[in-house]
């Protein structure tokens, strides 16, 4: 490939790196994320809502977001929360979520979120690891915390906010926070294994907000003209970075559609509040297209009433046929993908947004090209101030465009490391010969000659169920506790609605009660969050393992894919070895 093509791809053969084609990030000299955000909130129109709750019509303005967050900081300080303490936030998305989050960050305390679907056992595991000083939650979710914390350290969010009138606003910048201080402790399974606490600093968080401000800006238009639809959970890094860090920083309105995802409620909210940009995960995109395709008399009649211009999908790859179906139902909407990790404090690649030309709308690029279409759909270009390497898994060699290898990322949003997991941190964050630190993503990718990144496969063992991360090792630990199971392994199986589902391959214990599939399903379901539960059971003679005992997951996945015609029920009896 010639030098000109390398330059077009953003590739430097001398260093083996790909560089973002966006201008570098420029951020104010703020020491903390609140110091970066709060002055901006005072520059936006006071009558323009930062957040709207579509279910109630309640709103929160930009000035009120600042004032309430600083009052929440004062109230939390009165409860003893200090710089460096961990505050666990167990709550669904709401107008309160960003207020409480920013209140915690204003004190220099570390915000750790938890999925409300987690079981008490799973919450206990996370609490033992993060050691929270206090927990912020709702009356409905408080019983899940049980005896994890003293009753005086479990704070109900509604009661906290109801008492804010009695507190003066916390003095912004009074905590002496620095950019290298930890800000977030979100949990991720990383490339493999059990969930680990990802430590993101205030510098990481500032950079994440600044790059979203850049990539979300329309050419020829202002930031505030966009109204964002929020159906993503704010406890997840995708939703948190988008709606606690991103939209407030650019002065855009976010319309919350809380509760269980419903296409009907989403469509009604988007129409009423004139949503122009929706952030979603693939199962939501699939459901939107299916719902509209089944409509009568015209599949696109509902779509024409919307102001929607962009849908940005992330969390898992979108299949090409799903994108085509969506395009036929929403012909005026640009559907693009972005890519990010908890370890990168949000996105690191993103497709260009309208009004740029999109060709066939599949997100593969914006320039005209005579090249054949790639086998995978692009997840976009590197965001500002971000570099990448495509590394051959065997040789460690950096690969040029159109070669497949592991994606390594370097940039200002990359995490500080995993909490108290030195070995896992060392495996994920590696230093090259030039002393530069890189995050190994565990994803097999390629970069084409236009600088567009394509996900080919995952090295990592995680199962992506509706964009949630499900660690096979965690489910295998649960299965190992069943008295009638001799051995078990969990692997992903393709599913149109969910992307992937966890399937358990189980070896029954000789002379046992010979459990049936439903027995196994119920056993796991009682011990994990709903999104983690095993969806199907395959009974096998043995689990494929290496001489060292490691599960041969590639062989397991291949075996499951050969049983496609039989995988319609909850159980498959396999009489041959895997």
XYZ file of N, CA, C and O in Angstrom, residues 212-309:
392
model
N -17.009 14.100 23.185
C -18.401 14.011 22.758
C -18.879 15.345 22.224
O -19.633 15.410 21.244
N -18.438 16.420 22.850
C -18.793 17.738 22.351
C -18.320 17.912 20.909
O -19.015 18.499 20.079
N -17.156 17.364 20.601
C -16.613 17.505 19.246
C -17.353 16.612 18.247
O -17.801 17.092 17.204
N -17.515 15.324 18.546
C -18.070 14.416 17.548
C -19.573 14.591 17.392
O -20.140 14.201 16.365
N -20.265 15.176 18.393
C -21.700 15.379 18.277
C -22.054 16.703 17.606
O -23.216 16.952 17.320
N -21.072 17.568 17.397
C -21.374 18.853 16.780
C -21.678 18.654 15.307
O -20.948 17.999 14.582
N -22.771 19.247 14.854
C -23.141 19.149 13.436
C -22.361 20.162 12.613
O -22.114 21.274 13.063
N -22.014 19.786 11.427
C -21.385 20.741 10.527
C -22.414 21.791 10.117
O -23.480 21.477 9.601
N -22.058 23.044 10.373
C -22.969 24.118 9.986
C -24.085 24.344 10.978
O -24.970 25.153 10.737
N -24.089 23.642 12.115
C -25.164 23.799 13.093
C -24.621 23.820 14.495
O -23.482 23.440 14.761
N -25.409 24.284 15.430
C -25.005 24.348 16.826
C -25.316 23.066 17.551
O -26.044 22.205 17.075
N -24.769 22.942 18.746
C -24.985 21.753 19.553
C -26.418 21.665 20.061
O -27.036 20.618 20.054
N -26.942 22.816 20.521
C -28.203 22.790 21.246
C -29.400 22.496 20.353
O -30.500 22.300 20.846
N -29.212 22.478 19.034
C -30.349 22.189 18.163
C -30.773 20.725 18.262
O -31.875 20.374 17.868
N -29.920 19.885 18.779
C -30.262 18.476 18.899
C -30.969 18.198 20.219
O -30.604 18.720 21.272
N -31.992 17.347 20.137
C -32.680 16.839 21.317
C -32.422 15.340 21.341
O -32.685 14.635 20.357
N -31.902 14.848 22.452
C -31.451 13.464 22.555
C -32.491 12.602 23.256
O -33.018 12.989 24.305
N -32.749 11.439 22.698
C -33.604 10.459 23.342
C -32.776 9.567 24.241
O -31.770 8.982 23.801
N -33.163 9.459 25.516
C -32.398 8.680 26.493
C -33.194 7.461 26.923
O -34.122 7.571 27.740
N -32.864 6.316 26.363
C -33.426 5.049 26.820
C -32.329 4.151 27.390
O -32.609 3.044 27.840
N -31.101 4.636 27.376
C -29.978 3.871 27.918
C -29.939 4.018 29.434
O -30.192 5.097 29.965
N -29.588 2.954 30.150
C -29.448 3.077 31.606
C -28.238 3.927 31.961
O -27.141 3.728 31.436
N -28.438 4.877 32.870
C -27.347 5.764 33.252
C -26.306 5.082 34.129
O -25.205 5.611 34.299
N -26.639 3.927 34.700
C -25.638 3.223 35.503
C -24.605 2.526 34.636
O -23.569 2.082 35.117
N -24.865 2.422 33.333
C -23.950 1.807 32.377
C -23.084 2.912 31.769
O -23.540 4.034 31.579
N -21.835 2.609 31.445
C -20.925 3.644 30.966
C -21.420 4.321 29.699
O -21.223 5.533 29.519
N -22.073 3.595 28.795
C -22.590 4.207 27.574
C -23.603 5.297 27.927
O -23.498 6.449 27.483
N -24.575 4.952 28.766
C -25.581 5.924 29.149
C -25.015 7.027 30.026
O -25.387 8.202 29.886
N -24.110 6.692 30.932
C -23.538 7.692 31.837
C -22.711 8.708 31.063
O -22.861 9.923 31.248
N -21.838 8.217 30.193
C -20.982 9.146 29.447
C -21.809 10.028 28.518
O -21.497 11.207 28.332
N -22.888 9.462 27.968
C -23.711 10.232 27.049
C -24.547 11.284 27.754
O -24.626 12.438 27.300
N -25.162 10.917 28.893
C -26.197 11.775 29.461
C -25.844 12.422 30.798
O -26.535 13.338 31.221
N -24.797 11.996 31.454
C -24.328 12.714 32.644
C -23.122 13.572 32.276
O -22.961 14.678 32.794
N -22.298 13.086 31.341
C -21.127 13.838 30.909
C -21.375 14.630 29.630
O -20.988 15.796 29.538
N -22.011 13.992 28.643
C -22.053 14.551 27.295
C -23.080 15.635 27.051
O -22.733 16.791 26.754
N -24.365 15.283 27.135
C -25.398 16.269 26.774
C -25.382 17.502 27.671
O -25.582 18.617 27.165
N -25.142 17.403 28.996
C -25.052 18.643 29.771
C -23.899 19.534 29.317
O -24.011 20.762 29.334
N -22.784 18.926 28.904
C -21.617 19.710 28.520
C -21.827 20.466 27.215
O -21.190 21.502 26.988
N -22.713 19.977 26.335
C -22.941 20.674 25.064
C -24.231 21.475 25.074
O -24.575 22.116 24.083
N -24.963 21.455 26.187
C -26.185 22.251 26.269
C -27.341 21.678 25.490
O -28.235 22.412 25.064
N -27.364 20.366 25.312
C -28.452 19.719 24.583
C -29.448 19.118 25.563
O -29.077 18.678 26.653
N -30.702 19.076 25.163
C -31.752 18.500 25.995
C -31.772 16.984 25.831
O -31.710 16.464 24.711
N -31.876 16.287 26.961
C -32.024 14.831 26.953
C -33.422 14.483 27.443
O -33.829 14.918 28.528
N -34.147 13.711 26.650
C -35.504 13.297 26.995
C -35.443 11.868 27.520
O -35.152 10.933 26.776
N -35.708 11.708 28.818
C -35.654 10.393 29.453
C -36.958 9.648 29.222
O -38.044 10.205 29.408
N -36.841 8.396 28.807
C -37.993 7.501 28.704
C -37.720 6.368 29.687
O -37.185 5.326 29.327
N -38.057 6.584 30.970
C -37.651 5.630 32.008
C -38.459 4.341 31.973
O -39.484 4.235 31.288
N -38.004 3.375 32.752
C -38.711 2.103 32.842
C -38.269 1.125 31.782
O -37.346 1.368 31.002
N -38.946 -0.005 31.747
C -38.641 -1.065 30.779
C -38.811 -0.544 29.359
O -39.764 0.175 29.059
N -37.896 -0.932 28.471
C -37.929 -0.405 27.114
C -39.206 -0.804 26.397
O -39.617 -1.965 26.402
N -39.844 0.175 25.769
C -41.059 -0.030 24.987
C -40.967 0.823 23.732
O -40.770 2.045 23.825
N -41.088 0.204 22.571
C -41.037 0.950 21.320
C -42.176 1.964 21.257
O -41.985 3.108 20.834
N -43.357 1.565 21.705
C -44.504 2.474 21.648
C -44.260 3.718 22.491
O -44.523 4.849 22.039
N -43.782 3.535 23.716
C -43.529 4.693 24.576
C -42.391 5.541 24.029
O -42.428 6.779 24.100
N -41.377 4.900 23.470
C -40.264 5.647 22.891
C -40.724 6.485 21.709
O -40.399 7.677 21.605
N -41.481 5.871 20.798
C -41.949 6.599 19.618
C -42.827 7.784 20.012
O -42.724 8.880 19.454
N -43.701 7.570 20.997
C -44.571 8.659 21.454
C -43.743 9.791 22.055
O -44.014 10.981 21.795
N -42.731 9.449 22.854
C -41.884 10.469 23.478
C -41.070 11.219 22.430
O -40.911 12.442 22.510
N -40.555 10.506 21.435
C -39.755 11.163 20.399
C -40.604 12.117 19.582
O -40.153 13.199 19.193
N -41.846 11.717 19.317
C -42.726 12.593 18.549
C -43.117 13.826 19.361
O -43.052 14.954 18.863
N -43.498 13.621 20.635
C -43.950 14.737 21.466
C -42.841 15.750 21.729
O -43.077 16.970 21.696
N -41.636 15.252 21.981
C -40.547 16.151 22.383
C -39.572 16.442 21.240
O -38.507 17.022 21.481
N -39.911 16.038 20.033
C -39.146 16.380 18.831
C -37.677 15.945 18.961
O -36.740 16.720 18.743
N -37.499 14.684 19.343
C -36.157 14.123 19.483
C -35.503 14.009 18.107
O -36.112 13.502 17.154
N -34.267 14.468 18.024
C -33.540 14.416 16.750
C -32.464 13.331 16.722
O -32.069 12.882 15.655
N -31.973 12.949 17.903
C -30.892 11.960 17.940
C -31.169 10.958 19.065
O -31.424 11.348 20.207
N -31.125 9.698 18.720
C -31.381 8.628 19.689
C -30.130 7.794 19.851
O -29.530 7.356 18.867
N -29.744 7.561 21.090
C -28.654 6.637 21.397
C -29.277 5.335 21.882
O -30.166 5.347 22.739
N -28.818 4.219 21.322
C -29.483 2.941 21.579
C -28.481 1.803 21.538
O -27.317 1.979 21.166
N -28.951 0.621 21.935
C -28.181 -0.612 21.783
C -28.885 -1.455 20.717
O -30.071 -1.241 20.425
N -28.182 -2.402 20.099
C -28.757 -3.131 18.961
C -30.138 -3.737 19.173
O -30.987 -3.629 18.269
N -30.440 -4.387 20.312
C -31.795 -4.934 20.450
C -32.890 -3.878 20.331
O -33.984 -4.181 19.839
N -32.619 -2.655 20.764
C -33.600 -1.581 20.618
C -33.809 -1.236 19.148
O -34.941 -1.023 18.703
N -32.722 -1.174 18.402
C -32.810 -0.888 16.973
C -33.618 -1.968 16.269
O -34.485 -1.682 15.429
N -33.349 -3.223 16.606
C -34.070 -4.344 16.002
C -35.557 -4.254 16.315
O -36.415 -4.427 15.439
N -35.900 -3.974 17.572
C -37.301 -3.902 17.958
C -38.018 -2.737 17.291
O -39.182 -2.856 16.908
N -37.336 -1.606 17.147
C -37.956 -0.458 16.469
C -38.333 -0.806 15.036
O -39.442 -0.504 14.573
N -37.412 -1.444 14.331
C -37.679 -1.799 12.935
C -38.788 -2.842 12.836
O -39.672 -2.753 11.972
N -38.759 -3.838 13.705
C -39.791 -4.878 13.670
C -41.175 -4.294 13.944
O -42.158 -4.644 13.296
N -41.241 -3.420 14.923
C -42.518 -2.817 15.288
C -43.088 -2.008 14.138
O -44.274 -2.091 13.813
N -42.219 -1.218 13.517
C -42.703 -0.364 12.436
C -43.038 -1.180 11.200
O -44.004 -0.889 10.488
N -42.256 -2.228 10.934
C -42.508 -3.069 9.760
C -43.848 -3.776 9.857
O -44.482 -4.088 8.845
N -44.301 -4.023 11.086
C -45.576 -4.712 11.291
C -46.764 -3.758 11.307
O -47.904 -4.185 11.435
N -46.494 -2.455 11.182
C -47.563 -1.459 11.263
C -48.457 -1.446 10.045
O -48.073 -1.846 8.952
N -49.676 -0.973 10.229
C -50.645 -0.827 9.147
C -51.245 0.574 9.209
O -51.429 1.132 10.285
N -51.614 1.160 8.064
C -51.461 0.596 6.722
C -50.087 0.838 6.117
O -49.676 0.135 5.212
N -49.368 1.860 6.612
C -48.078 2.191 6.022
C -46.983 2.018 7.063
O -47.053 2.630 8.133
N -45.970 1.218 6.799
C -44.906 1.006 7.780
C -44.161 2.279 8.151
O -43.578 2.362 9.216
N -44.138 3.248 7.254
C -43.345 4.444 7.512
C -44.182 5.640 7.942
O -43.666 6.730 8.107
N -45.478 5.447 8.138
C -46.322 6.588 8.512
C -45.903 7.166 9.852
O -45.836 8.385 10.032
N -45.596 6.306 10.831
C -45.145 6.785 12.136
C -43.787 7.456 12.022
O -43.532 8.480 12.657
N -42.910 6.887 11.208
C -41.560 7.431 11.076
C -41.594 8.838 10.502
O -40.790 9.693 10.863
N -42.537 9.097 9.606
C -42.596 10.420 8.969
C -42.997 11.516 9.939
O -42.741 12.688 9.687
N -43.634 11.146 11.035
C -44.054 12.157 12.005
C -42.926 12.540 12.959
O -43.068 13.472 13.746
N -41.834 11.819 12.896
C -40.723 12.061 13.811
C -39.766 13.120 13.266
O -39.661 13.321 12.051
N -39.071 13.780 14.181
C -37.987 14.698 13.812
C -36.636 13.987 13.848
O -35.592 14.607 13.674
N -36.666 12.684 14.081
C -35.446 11.899 14.260
C -34.570 11.946 13.019
O -35.032 11.698 11.908
N -33.275 12.260 13.232
C -32.319 12.312 12.133
C -31.212 11.285 12.273
O -30.668 10.802 11.282
